[in-house]
MMTF fields as JSON, N, C-alpha, C and O atoms, coordinates in Angstrom:
{
  "mmtfVersion": "1.0.0",
  "mmtfProducer": "UNKNOWN",
  "numBonds": 415,
  "numAtoms": 416,
  "numGroups": 104,
  "numChains": 1,
  "numModels": 1,
  "chainsPerModel": [1],
  "groupsPerChain": [104],
  "chainIdList": ["A"],
  "bondAtomList": [4, 2, 8, 6, 12, 10, 16, 14, 20, 18, 24, 22, 28, 26, 32, 30, 36, 34, 40, 38, 44, 42, 48, 46, 52, 50, 56, 54, 60, 58, 64, 62, 68, 66, 72, 70, 76, 74, 80, 78, 84, 82, 88, 86, 92, 90, 96, 94, 100, 98, 104, 102, 108, 106, 112, 110, 116, 114, 120, 118, 124, 122, 128, 126, 132, 130, 136, 134, 140, 138, 144, 142, 148, 146, 152, 150, 156, 154, 160, 158, 164, 162, 168, 166, 172, 170, 176, 174, 180, 178, 184, 182, 188, 186, 192, 190, 196, 194, 200, 198, 204, 202, 208, 206, 212, 210, 216, 214, 220, 218, 224, 222, 228, 226, 232, 230, 236, 234, 240, 238, 244, 242, 248, 246, 252, 250, 256, 254, 260, 258, 264, 262, 268, 266, 272, 270, 276, 274, 280, 278, 284, 282, 288, 286, 292, 290, 296, 294, 300, 298, 304, 302, 308, 306, 312, 310, 316, 314, 320, 318, 324, 322, 328, 326, 332, 330, 336, 334, 340, 338, 344, 342, 348, 346, 352, 350, 356, 354, 360, 358, 364, 362, 368, 366, 372, 370, 376, 374, 380, 378, 384, 382, 388, 386, 392, 390, 396, 394, 400, 398, 404, 402, 408, 406, 412, 410],
  "bondOrderList": [1, 1, 1, 1, 1, 1, 1, 1, 1, 1, 1, 1, 1, 1, 1, 1, 1, 1, 1, 1, 1, 1, 1, 1, 1, 1, 1, 1, 1, 1, 1, 1, 1, 1, 1, 1, 1, 1, 1, 1, 1, 1, 1, 1, 1, 1, 1, 1, 1, 1, 1, 1, 1, 1, 1, 1, 1, 1, 1, 1, 1, 1, 1, 1, 1, 1, 1, 1, 1, 1, 1, 1, 1, 1, 1, 1, 1, 1, 1, 1, 1, 1, 1, 1, 1, 1, 1, 1, 1, 1, 1, 1, 1, 1, 1, 1, 1, 1, 1, 1, 1, 1, 1],
  "groupList": [{"groupName": "MET", "atomNameList": ["N", "CA", "C", "O"], "elementList": ["N", "C", "C", "O"], "formalChargeList": [0, 0, 0, 0], "bondAtomList": [1, 0, 2, 1, 3, 2], "bondOrderList": [1, 1, 2], "singleLetterCode": "M", "chemCompType": "L-PEPTIDE LINKING"}, {"groupName": "LYS", "atomNameList": ["N", "CA", "C", "O"], "elementList": ["N", "C", "C", "O"], "formalChargeList": [0, 0, 0, 0], "bondAtomList": [1, 0, 2, 1, 3, 2], "bondOrderList": [1, 1, 2], "singleLetterCode": "K", "chemCompType": "L-PEPTIDE LINKING"}, {"groupName": "PRO", "atomNameList": ["N", "CA", "C", "O"], "elementList": ["N", "C", "C", "O"], "formalChargeList": [0, 0, 0, 0], "bondAtomList": [1, 0, 2, 1, 3, 2], "bondOrderList": [1, 1, 2], "singleLetterCode": "P", "chemCompType": "L-PEPTIDE LINKING"}, {"groupName": "ASN", "atomNameList": ["N", "CA", "C", "O"], "elementList": ["N", "C", "C", "O"], "formalChargeList": [0, 0, 0, 0], "bondAtomList": [1, 0, 2, 1, 3, 2], "bondOrderList": [1, 1, 2], "singleLetterCode": "N", "chemCompType": "L-PEPTIDE LINKING"}, {"groupName": "ASP", "atomNameList": ["N", "CA", "C", "O"], "elementList": ["N", "C", "C", "O"], "formalChargeList": [0, 0, 0, 0], "bondAtomList": [1, 0, 2, 1, 3, 2], "bondOrderList": [1, 1, 2], "singleLetterCode": "D", "chemCompType": "L-PEPTIDE LINKING"}, {"groupName": "HIS", "atomNameList": ["N", "CA", "C", "O"], "elementList": ["N", "C", "C", "O"], "formalChargeList": [0, 0, 0, 0], "bondAtomList": [1, 0, 2, 1, 3, 2], "bondOrderList": [1, 1, 2], "singleLetterCode": "H", "chemCompType": "L-PEPTIDE LINKING"}, {"groupName": "VAL", "atomNameList": ["N", "CA", "C", "O"], "elementList": ["N", "C", "C", "O"], "formalChargeList": [0, 0, 0, 0], "bondAtomList": [1, 0, 2, 1, 3, 2], "bondOrderList": [1, 1, 2], "singleLetterCode": "V", "chemCompType": "L-PEPTIDE LINKING"}, {"groupName": "GLU", "atomNameList": ["N", "CA", "C", "O"], "elementList": ["N", "C", "C", "O"], "formalChargeList": [0, 0, 0, 0], "bondAtomList": [1, 0, 2, 1, 3, 2], "bondOrderList": [1, 1, 2], "singleLetterCode": "E", "chemCompType": "L-PEPTIDE LINKING"}, {"groupName": "PHE", "atomNameList": ["N", "CA", "C", "O"], "elementList": ["N", "C", "C", "O"], "formalChargeList": [0, 0, 0, 0], "bondAtomList": [1, 0, 2, 1, 3, 2], "bondOrderList": [1, 1, 2], "singleLetterCode": "F", "chemCompType": "L-PEPTIDE LINKING"}, {"groupName": "THR", "atomNameList": ["N", "CA", "C", "O"], "elementList": ["N", "C", "C", "O"], "formalChargeList": [0, 0, 0, 0], "bondAtomList": [1, 0, 2, 1, 3, 2], "bondOrderList": [1, 1, 2], "singleLetterCode": "T", "chemCompType": "L-PEPTIDE LINKING"}, {"groupName": "TRP", "atomNameList": ["N", "CA", "C", "O"], "elementList": ["N", "C", "C", "O"], "formalChargeList": [0, 0, 0, 0], "bondAtomList": [1, 0, 2, 1, 3, 2], "bondOrderList": [1, 1, 2], "singleLetterCode": "W", "chemCompType": "L-PEPTIDE LINKING"}, {"groupName": "SER", "atomNameList": ["N", "CA", "C", "O"], "elementList": ["N", "C", "C", "O"], "formalChargeList": [0, 0, 0, 0], "bondAtomList": [1, 0, 2, 1, 3, 2], "bondOrderList": [1, 1, 2], "singleLetterCode": "S", "chemCompType": "L-PEPTIDE LINKING"}, {"groupName": "LEU", "atomNameList": ["N", "CA", "C", "O"], "elementList": ["N", "C", "C", "O"], "formalChargeList": [0, 0, 0, 0], "bondAtomList": [1, 0, 2, 1, 3, 2], "bondOrderList": [1, 1, 2], "singleLetterCode": "L", "chemCompType": "L-PEPTIDE LINKING"}, {"groupName": "ARG", "atomNameList": ["N", "CA", "C", "O"], "elementList": ["N", "C", "C", "O"], "formalChargeList": [0, 0, 0, 0], "bondAtomList": [1, 0, 2, 1, 3, 2], "bondOrderList": [1, 1, 2], "singleLetterCode": "R", "chemCompType": "L-PEPTIDE LINKING"}, {"groupName": "ILE", "atomNameList": ["N", "CA", "C", "O"], "elementList": ["N", "C", "C", "O"], "formalChargeList": [0, 0, 0, 0], "bondAtomList": [1, 0, 2, 1, 3, 2], "bondOrderList": [1, 1, 2], "singleLetterCode": "I", "chemCompType": "L-PEPTIDE LINKING"}, {"groupName": "TYR", "atomNameList": ["N", "CA", "C", "O"], "elementList": ["N", "C", "C", "O"], "formalChargeList": [0, 0, 0, 0], "bondAtomList": [1, 0, 2, 1, 3, 2], "bondOrderList": [1, 1, 2], "singleLetterCode": "Y", "chemCompType": "L-PEPTIDE LINKING"}, {"groupName": "GLY", "atomNameList": ["N", "CA", "C", "O"], "elementList": ["N", "C", "C", "O"], "formalChargeList": [0, 0, 0, 0], "bondAtomList": [1, 0, 2, 1, 3, 2], "bondOrderList": [1, 1, 2], "singleLetterCode": "G", "chemCompType": "PEPTIDE LINKING"}, {"groupName": "ALA", "atomNameList": ["N", "CA", "C", "O"], "elementList": ["N", "C", "C", "O"], "formalChargeList": [0, 0, 0, 0], "bondAtomList": [1, 0, 2, 1, 3, 2], "bondOrderList": [1, 1, 2], "singleLetterCode": "A", "chemCompType": "L-PEPTIDE LINKING"}, {"groupName": "GLN", "atomNameList": ["N", "CA", "C", "O"], "elementList": ["N", "C", "C", "O"], "formalChargeList": [0, 0, 0, 0], "bondAtomList": [1, 0, 2, 1, 3, 2], "bondOrderList": [1, 1, 2], "singleLetterCode": "Q", "chemCompType": "L-PEPTIDE LINKING"}],
  "groupTypeList": [0, 1, 2, 3, 1, 4, 5, 6, 7, 7, 3, 1, 2, 8, 9, 10, 7, 11, 8, 0, 12, 11, 7, 11, 10, 3, 7, 8, 2, 7, 13, 1, 4, 4, 2, 2, 12, 9, 14, 4, 8, 12, 8, 10, 15, 5, 16, 14, 13, 15, 14, 14, 9, 17, 17, 15, 16, 4, 16, 16, 15, 0, 14, 17, 7, 7, 12, 11, 16, 1, 6, 14, 14, 18, 3, 1, 3, 8, 13, 1, 12, 6, 7, 4, 6, 2, 12, 8, 7, 16, 1, 9, 8, 1, 7, 12, 12, 2, 4, 12, 4, 6, 7, 15],
  "groupIdList": [1, 2, 3, 4, 5, 6, 7, 8, 9, 10, 11, 12, 13, 14, 15, 16, 17, 18, 19, 20, 21, 22, 23, 24, 25, 26, 27, 28, 29, 30, 31, 32, 33, 34, 35, 36, 37, 38, 39, 40, 41, 42, 43, 44, 45, 46, 47, 48, 49, 50, 51, 52, 53, 54, 55, 56, 57, 58, 59, 60, 61, 62, 63, 64, 65, 66, 67, 68, 69, 70, 71, 72, 73, 74, 75, 76, 77, 78, 79, 80, 81, 82, 83, 84, 85, 86, 87, 88, 89, 90, 91, 92, 93, 94, 95, 96, 97, 98, 99, 100, 101, 102, 103, 104],
  "secStructList": [7, 7, 7, 7, 4, 4, 4, 1, 7, 6, 6, 1, 7, 7, 7, 2, 2, 2, 2, 2, 2, 2, 6, 6, 4, 4, 4, 7, 4, 4, 4, 6, 6, 1, 7, 7, 7, 7, 1, 7, 3, 3, 3, 3, 3, 6, 6, 3, 3, 3, 3, 3, 3, 3, 7, 6, 6, 6, 1, 7, 3, 3, 3, 3, 3, 6, 6, 6, 7, 7, 3, 3, 3, 3, 3, 1, 1, 2, 2, 2, 2, 2, 2, 6, 1, 3, 3, 3, 6, 6, 3, 3, 2, 2, 2, 2, 4, 4, 4, 1, 3, 3, 7, 7],
  "xCoordList": [0.835, 0.0, 0.88, 2.032, 0.325, 1.071, 0.464, -0.712, 1.257, 0.691, -0.441, -0.409, -1.407, -2.547, -2.132, -1.608, -2.364, -1.991, -2.743, -2.318, -3.846, -4.612, -3.792, -4.136, -2.723, -1.912, -0.71, 0.153, -0.662, 0.498, 0.037, -0.887, 0.701, 0.428, 1.229, 2.4, 0.598, 1.256, 2.532, 2.554, 3.582, 4.892, 5.534, 6.367, 5.161, 5.757, 6.384, 5.928, 7.426, 8.004, 7.034, 6.17, 7.199, 6.412, 6.934, 8.112, 6.075, 6.5, 6.27, 5.63, 6.805, 6.577, 5.087, 4.569, 4.404, 2.959, 2.228, 1.292, 2.656, 2.059, 2.285, 1.393, 3.49, 3.793, 2.885, 2.314, 2.75, 1.9, 0.449, -0.219, -0.038, -1.404, -1.555, -2.567, -0.553, -0.641, -0.636, -1.195, -0.003, 0.011, -1.178, -1.303, -2.044, -3.277, -3.002, -3.795, -1.879, -1.545, -2.601, -2.792, -3.29, -4.329, -5.501, -6.293, -5.617, -6.696, -6.357, -7.181, -5.152, -4.708, -4.136, -2.97, -4.937, -4.413, -3.933, -3.051, -4.493, -4.063, -2.681, -2.079, -2.173, -0.854, 0.116, 0.957, -0.009, 0.813, 2.311, 3.057, 2.756, 4.182, 4.667, 5.872, 3.755, 4.118, 2.961, 2.297, 2.727, 1.627, 1.908, 3.063, 0.857, 1.053, 1.507, 1.307, 2.109, 2.38, 1.092, 0.695, 0.435, -0.836, -0.667, -1.464, 0.361, 0.69, 2.203, 2.91, 2.699, 4.116, 4.417, 3.569, 5.627, 5.999, 7.249, 8.249, 7.207, 8.329, 8.983, 8.307, 10.312, 11.047, 12.381, 12.855, 12.981, 14.283, 15.289, 14.982, 16.506, 17.615, 18.847, 19.253, 19.437, 20.599, 20.346, 21.203, 19.16, 18.837, 18.461, 18.229, 18.395, 18.012, 16.63, 16.343, 15.782, 14.413, 14.374, 14.874, 13.768, 13.657, 12.186, 11.316, 11.932, 10.58, 10.587, 11.479, 9.578, 9.319, 8.197, 7.118, 8.435, 7.47, 7.616, 8.496, 6.742, 6.828, 8.05, 8.329, 8.774, 9.932, 9.444, 8.355, 10.244, 9.878, 10.064, 11.084, 9.09, 9.241, 8.936, 8.122, 9.56, 9.468, 8.397, 8.249, 7.659, 6.603, 7.069, 6.263, 8.319, 8.831, 8.707, 7.909, 9.499, 9.444, 10.852, 11.824, 10.956, 12.277, 12.217, 11.168, 13.378, 13.599, 14.627, 15.711, 14.255, 15.102, 15.182, 14.305, 16.257, 16.316, 15.202, 15.101, 14.379, 13.224, 13.623, 13.088, 14.536, 14.869, 15.651, 15.334, 16.659, 17.505, 16.946, 17.273, 16.098, 15.583, 16.568, 16.295, 17.718, 18.739, 18.185, 17.783, 18.165, 17.659, 18.692, 19.862, 18.245, 19.121, 19.029, 20.047, 17.8, 17.571, 16.299, 15.436, 16.198, 15.047, 14.793, 15.73, 13.511, 13.157, 11.764, 10.928, 11.509, 10.18, 9.156, 7.953, 9.619, 8.734, 8.792, 9.85, 7.654, 7.616, 8.002, 8.759, 7.49, 7.815, 9.316, 9.915, 9.927, 11.374, 12.145, 13.166, 11.662, 12.333, 12.468, 13.54, 11.382, 11.396, 11.846, 12.238, 11.796, 12.172, 13.534, 14.203, 13.956, 15.143, 16.348, 17.484, 16.13, 17.229, 17.881, 17.206, 19.195, 19.876, 19.748, 19.919, 19.446, 19.247, 20.43, 21.081, 20.705, 21.827, 22.561, 21.94, 23.871, 24.716, 24.4, 24.492, 24.026, 23.736, 22.401, 22.104, 21.587, 20.283, 19.165, 19.293, 18.077, 16.911, 16.054, 16.229, 15.116, 14.155, 13.421, 13.249, 12.994, 12.262, 13.101, 12.586, 14.379, 15.259, 15.506, 15.65, 15.555, 15.83, 14.592, 14.714, 13.413, 12.175, 12.011, 11.631, 12.27, 12.068, 12.934, 12.592, 14.04, 14.958, 14.817, 15.516, 13.932, 13.746, 12.782, 11.879, 12.978, 11.996, 10.994, 11.346, 9.742, 8.691, 7.751, 7.39, 7.359, 6.381, 4.992, 4.63, 4.216, 2.818, 2.018, 0.809],
  "yCoordList": [-1.18, 0.0, 1.243, 1.209, 2.319, 3.562, 4.63, 4.546, 5.634, 6.753, 7.407, 7.436, 7.914, 8.562, 9.932, 10.756, 10.177, 11.45, 12.627, 13.772, 12.371, 13.451, 14.228, 15.36, 13.634, 14.263, 15.015, 15.479, 15.132, 15.741, 16.906, 16.778, 18.047, 19.184, 19.01, 18.633, 19.284, 19.112, 19.954, 21.109, 19.356, 20.006, 20.418, 21.324, 19.769, 20.031, 18.739, 17.656, 18.826, 17.603, 16.9, 17.527, 15.604, 14.808, 15.148, 14.936, 15.672, 16.172, 15.129, 14.1, 15.426, 14.572, 14.503, 13.436, 15.626, 15.655, 14.766, 14.055, 14.807, 13.942, 12.478, 11.648, 12.163, 10.778, 10.309, 9.221, 11.131, 10.744, 10.556, 9.626, 11.425, 11.284, 10.048, 9.351, 9.77, 8.594, 7.301, 6.294, 7.327, 6.162, 6.15, 5.241, 7.153, 7.252, 7.286, 6.772, 7.892, 7.944, 8.692, 8.427, 9.628, 10.385, 9.493, 9.885, 8.322, 7.394, 6.505, 5.7, 6.653, 5.813, 6.672, 6.509, 7.586, 8.473, 7.715, 8.195, 6.551, 5.751, 5.138, 4.631, 5.181, 4.615, 5.709, 5.49, 6.865, 8.021, 7.708, 8.147, 6.955, 6.658, 5.522, 5.373, 4.723, 3.61, 3.318, 2.288, 4.236, 4.028, 2.847, 2.464, 2.274, 1.124, 1.529, 2.664, 0.595, 0.725, 0.305, -0.856, 1.212, 0.876, 0.505, -0.264, 1.04, 0.654, 0.618, 1.411, -0.302, -0.293, 0.992, 1.517, 1.491, 2.783, 2.603, 2.077, 3.036, 2.888, 4.233, 5.25, 4.22, 5.439, 5.075, 3.945, 6.049, 5.87, 6.787, 7.922, 6.261, 7.048, 6.672, 5.51, 7.64, 7.417, 6.285, 5.426, 6.291, 5.33, 3.934, 3.058, 3.707, 2.391, 2.507, 3.451, 1.539, 1.541, 0.805, -0.312, 1.465, 0.919, 0.783, 1.431, -0.063, -0.262, -0.201, -0.744, 0.47, 0.418, -0.58, -0.402, -1.624, -2.71, -3.412, -3.087, -4.371, -5.165, -6.078, -6.658, -6.204, -7.09, -8.524, -8.776, -9.427, -10.842, -11.393, -11.147, -12.127, -12.891, -12.19, -12.684, -11.05, -10.49, -9.415, -8.866, -9.106, -8.117, -6.682, -5.778, -6.437, -5.077, -4.551, -5.049, -3.545, -2.878, -2.719, -2.745, -2.551, -2.414, -1.539, -1.356, -1.008, -0.377, -1.253, -1.51, -1.709, -2.651, -2.262, -1.575, -2.716, -2.586, -3.466, -4.636, -2.924, -3.696, -4.923, -6.008, -4.78, -5.905, -7.009, -8.188, -6.642, -7.653, -8.137, -9.233, -7.317, -7.65, -7.349, -7.643, -6.763, -6.434, -5.428, -4.327, -5.807, -4.926, -3.841, -4.133, -2.59, -1.459, -1.092, -0.974, -0.912, -0.672, -1.393, -1.689, -1.671, -2.392, -1.925, -1.611, -1.883, -1.508, -2.037, -2.114, -2.401, -2.885, -1.758, -2.011, -0.519, 0.636, 1.396, 1.887, 1.488, 2.123, 3.594, 4.069, 4.31, 5.741, 5.937, 6.82, 5.13, 5.236, 4.892, 5.513, 3.903, 3.516, 4.7, 4.939, 5.439, 6.526, 7.874, 8.755, 8.047, 9.339, 9.352, 10.385, 8.232, 8.246, 7.463, 7.812, 6.431, 5.555, 6.117, 6.295, 6.397, 6.887, 5.886, 4.68, 6.417, 5.584, 5.679, 4.676, 6.885, 7.124, 8.384, 9.37, 8.343, 9.502, 10.139, 11.357, 9.304, 9.783, 10.482, 11.028, 10.478, 11.143, 10.107, 8.997, 10.487, 9.608, 9.712, 10.613, 8.76, 8.814, 10.151, 10.774, 10.586, 11.851, 13.018, 13.881, 13.049, 14.127, 14.068, 15.102, 12.856, 12.68, 12.83, 13.077, 12.686, 12.616, 13.717, 13.396, 14.978, 16.005, 15.807, 16.305, 15.092, 14.892, 13.522, 13.236, 12.68, 11.35, 11.401, 12.237, 10.507, 10.315, 9.298, 8.156, 9.727, 8.91, 8.41, 9.156, 7.149, 6.602, 6.851, 6.342, 7.637, 7.872, 8.127, 8.349],
  "zCoordList": [0.0, 0.0, 0.0, 0.432, -0.483, -0.594, 0.302, 0.659, 0.669, 1.424, 0.632, -0.598, 1.318, 0.708, 0.176, 0.925, -1.115, -1.729, -1.128, -1.286, -0.446, 0.159, 1.189, 1.526, 1.683, 2.72, 2.151, 2.897, 0.811, 0.164, -0.698, -1.501, -0.515, -1.381, -2.66, -2.62, -3.792, -5.08, -5.141, -4.713, -5.677, -5.837, -4.514, -4.488, -3.429, -2.113, -1.61, -1.976, -0.774, -0.226, 0.726, 1.339, 0.83, 1.778, 3.165, 3.45, 4.031, 5.339, 6.438, 6.221, 7.611, 8.779, 9.095, 9.426, 8.995, 9.252, 8.248, 8.613, 6.978, 5.957, 6.289, 6.113, 6.774, 7.136, 8.27, 8.2, 9.318, 10.449, 10.008, 10.46, 9.135, 8.634, 7.755, 7.832, 6.919, 6.048, 6.849, 6.414, 8.025, 8.9, 9.864, 10.685, 9.765, 10.575, 12.073, 12.861, 12.473, 13.9, 14.697, 15.884, 14.048, 14.743, 15.167, 16.024, 14.589, 14.926, 16.126, 16.56, 16.653, 17.768, 18.898, 19.258, 19.466, 20.512, 21.745, 22.457, 22.003, 23.157, 22.951, 23.898, 21.714, 21.406, 20.964, 20.092, 21.562, 21.187, 21.231, 20.356, 22.236, 22.394, 21.507, 21.301, 20.982, 20.111, 19.144, 19.257, 18.192, 17.253, 16.325, 16.135, 15.75, 14.878, 13.475, 13.043, 12.791, 11.367, 10.674, 10.776, 9.976, 9.336, 7.874, 7.336, 7.22, 5.847, 5.704, 6.325, 4.883, 4.553, 3.803, 3.081, 3.979, 3.416, 2.579, 3.066, 1.313, 0.391, 0.123, -0.039, 0.079, -0.254, -0.884, -0.761, -1.56, -2.175, -1.504, -1.139, -1.35, -0.826, -1.629, -1.64, -2.294, -3.169, -4.15, -4.357, -4.752, -5.808, -5.352, -6.185, -4.055, -3.526, -2.906, -2.171, -3.21, -2.687, -1.344, -1.213, -0.353, 1.001, 1.372, 0.789, 2.343, 2.842, 4.364, 5.015, 4.922, 6.362, 6.525, 5.959, 7.289, 7.403, 8.747, 9.544, 8.977, 10.211, 10.129, 9.079, 11.236, 11.297, 11.449, 11.964, 11.005, 11.061, 12.462, 13.107, 12.922, 14.155, 15.452, 16.233, 15.714, 17.067, 17.235, 18.327, 16.192, 16.308, 16.266, 16.49, 15.99, 15.883, 14.465, 13.671, 14.161, 12.866, 12.331, 13.086, 10.995, 10.396, 9.16, 8.543, 8.824, 7.537, 6.843, 7.367, 5.64, 4.912, 3.445, 2.922, 2.782, 1.334, 0.787, 1.155, -0.075, -0.529, -1.349, -1.121, -2.282, -3.153, -2.454, -2.612, -1.692, -1.049, 0.277, 0.732, 0.901, 2.23, 3.344, 4.508, 3.004, 4.009, 5.008, 4.632, 6.276, 7.327, 7.615, 7.86, 7.583, 7.868, 9.347, 10.028, 9.84, 11.262, 11.679, 10.853, 12.978, 13.509, 14.937, 15.671, 15.33, 16.692, 16.985, 16.085, 18.223, 18.605, 18.678, 18.613, 18.813, 18.91, 17.581, 17.188, 16.894, 15.583, 15.634, 14.788, 16.614, 16.712, 16.926, 16.311, 17.786, 18.016, 16.746, 16.454, 15.988, 14.75, 13.802, 13.247, 13.62, 12.638, 13.198, 12.434, 14.525, 15.113, 15.797, 15.809, 16.362, 17.235, 16.721, 17.041, 15.947, 15.53, 14.26, 13.246, 14.311, 13.109, 11.954, 12.132, 10.78, 9.596, 8.639, 8.348, 8.153, 7.251, 7.691, 8.087, 7.62, 7.902, 9.253, 9.409, 10.232, 11.577, 11.722, 12.785, 10.672, 10.711, 10.78, 10.262, 11.423, 11.541, 10.283, 9.462, 10.152, 9.054, 9.063, 8.016, 10.231, 10.348, 9.825, 9.114, 10.171, 9.724, 8.214, 7.561, 7.67, 6.248, 5.372, 4.172, 5.949, 5.173, 4.121, 2.995, 4.415, 3.385, 2.133, 1.06, 2.265, 1.147, 0.485, -0.487, 0.991, 0.417, -0.749, -0.787, -1.695, -2.755, -2.231, -1.937, -2.118, -1.511, -2.598, -3.508, -2.499, -3.439, -2.891, -1.83, -3.62, -3.274, -4.525, -4.45]
}
């Protein structure tokens, strides 16, 4: 599944607010500290396609290269995965989001 285009302004970068809306975090106020992953999220970084998805086995979440399945980062808490864990060049997914190519 892809992020909902309704959350994106035409010719504007995909923002953190757009990401939270596409994941429907507003529908889970009781899970503010650890909201669920509601849809897999695809993005490109330096020409490589990545996916944010559920991790295998332990119920956590991961960001992996989509084609190879190579796990880049993993965490049991989805919010921590995208906000706190460094992804590339010491920056988190949240920090990198405005510069990522997002599939929507």
